Every structure is written in C-alpha cells, then in structure tokens.
GROMACS .gro file of C-alpha atoms in nm:
model
   86
    1MET     CA    1  -6.664   2.154  18.825
    2THR     CA    2  -6.803   2.499  18.875
    3SER     CA    3  -6.907   2.648  19.203
    4GLY     CA    4  -7.267   2.536  19.145
    5GLY     CA    5  -7.158   2.172  19.154
    6ARG     CA    6  -7.229   2.121  18.785
    7ALA     CA    7  -7.004   2.047  18.491
    8PRO     CA    8  -6.889   2.351  18.291
    9THR     CA    9  -7.094   2.411  17.979
   10GLU     CA   10  -7.017   2.573  17.648
   11ILE     CA   11  -7.174   2.894  17.777
   12ASP     CA   12  -6.935   2.890  18.075
   13ALA     CA   13  -6.644   2.856  17.835
   14LEU     CA   14  -6.771   3.147  17.623
   15ILE     CA   15  -6.817   3.367  17.928
   16SER     CA   16  -6.466   3.284  18.043
   17GLU     CA   17  -6.327   3.367  17.699
   18VAL     CA   18  -6.506   3.703  17.695
   19GLU     CA   19  -6.379   3.782  18.047
   20GLN     CA   20  -6.024   3.697  17.940
   21ARG     CA   21  -6.048   3.915  17.629
   22ASN     CA   22  -6.195   4.208  17.825
   23GLU     CA   23  -5.926   4.184  18.092
   24LEU     CA   24  -5.656   4.180  17.825
   25ARG     CA   25  -5.808   4.492  17.670
   26THR     CA   26  -5.811   4.658  18.012
   27ALA     CA   27  -5.451   4.552  18.075
   28LEU     CA   28  -5.344   4.700  17.742
   29TRP     CA   29  -5.511   5.030  17.835
   30ARG     CA   30  -5.308   5.014  18.155
   31PHE     CA   31  -4.997   5.036  17.936
   32VAL     CA   32  -5.133   5.355  17.780
   33ALA     CA   33  -5.191   5.500  18.127
   34LEU     CA   34  -4.845   5.380  18.231
   35LEU     CA   35  -4.689   5.563  17.935
   36VAL     CA   36  -4.873   5.885  18.022
   37PHE     CA   37  -4.773   5.847  18.388
   38ALA     CA   38  -4.409   5.784  18.292
   39LEU     CA   39  -4.403   6.089  18.067
   40SER     CA   40  -4.551   6.309  18.337
   41VAL     CA   41  -4.292   6.186  18.589
   42ALA     CA   42  -4.010   6.235  18.339
   43LEU     CA   43  -4.121   6.589  18.254
   44GLU     CA   44  -4.225   6.706  18.602
   45PRO     CA   45  -4.061   7.024  18.722
   46ASP     CA   46  -4.115   6.937  19.092
   47ILE     CA   47  -3.791   6.758  19.178
   48ALA     CA   48  -3.876   6.744  19.550
   49ASN     CA   49  -4.145   6.477  19.496
   50HIS     CA   50  -3.971   6.296  19.210
   51GLU     CA   51  -3.867   5.997  19.424
   52ILE     CA   52  -4.222   5.941  19.548
   53HIS     CA   53  -4.358   5.963  19.195
   54LEU     CA   54  -4.101   5.710  19.075
   55MET     CA   55  -4.207   5.468  19.350
   56LEU     CA   56  -4.574   5.508  19.251
   57LEU     CA   57  -4.483   5.463  18.885
   58SER     CA   58  -4.289   5.146  18.969
   59ALA     CA   59  -4.580   5.003  19.168
   60TYR     CA   60  -4.825   5.078  18.887
   61ALA     CA   61  -4.588   4.924  18.633
   62ALA     CA   62  -4.556   4.607  18.842
   63ILE     CA   63  -4.935   4.573  18.873
   64THR     CA   64  -4.972   4.629  18.499
   65PHE     CA   65  -4.716   4.362  18.408
   66VAL     CA   66  -4.866   4.113  18.653
   67ALA     CA   67  -5.214   4.174  18.508
   68VAL     CA   68  -5.094   4.120  18.152
   69GLY     CA   69  -4.896   3.812  18.256
   70LEU     CA   70  -5.196   3.654  18.426
   71VAL     CA   71  -5.419   3.717  18.127
   72THR     CA   72  -5.170   3.592  17.869
   73ALA     CA   73  -5.104   3.280  18.080
   74GLN     CA   74  -5.482   3.234  18.098
   75LEU     CA   75  -5.467   3.243  18.477
   76PHE     CA   76  -5.703   3.539  18.509
   77ARG     CA   77  -6.006   3.488  18.731
   78PRO     CA   78  -6.288   3.745  18.776
   79TRP     CA   79  -6.214   3.789  19.148
   80LEU     CA   80  -5.869   3.918  19.053
   81ASN     CA   81  -6.034   4.245  18.949
   82TRP     CA   82  -6.046   4.335  19.318
   83VAL     CA   83  -5.677   4.265  19.356
   84MET     CA   84  -5.573   4.451  19.041
   85LEU     CA   85  -5.698   4.785  19.176
   86ARG     CA   86  -5.972   4.866  18.934
   0.00000   0.00000   0.00000
C-alpha cells in the first residue's frame, strides 16, 4: 500500500523505476567525483592538511559506496536523498 492508502499502480512502479535509475546515475557520478577528489588528495603539496583531507575522502567514499549499495539492492527510497548529502 502506498501512503495514500491505495494499491500501487503501474504508474507508481514506473516512477519508482525511474527514481532508481536516476539515483544509480547520480551514484556513478559520485565515483567520478571520488576519483577526482582522490587524485587531488594524492597530488596535494600541502602535507600539513593531508590527514584531514584523507578523513574527508574516506567519509565521501563511504557515502558513495552506501548509495550505490542501496540502489543496486533496490532499497533506495526518495527520502534517502536528504541523507545522502545531495
């Protein structure tokens, strides 16, 4: 049952499929951003802040992998966009 108290329709299923596909596309772009972030941390000349940048990179990587995992397991829900730091 959906939140409106009615049975899910074919349109609801299509909307859910489109949301899943869009979130997967977004999650894959996160990997591109993660690669750029990792390269910038690896090549940074500022060694003093390297540890902080590695922690931020690790946090972003964890969020990215969780997002992809949720989408591939078909557990993604639209409200998760707020949690996944869009």
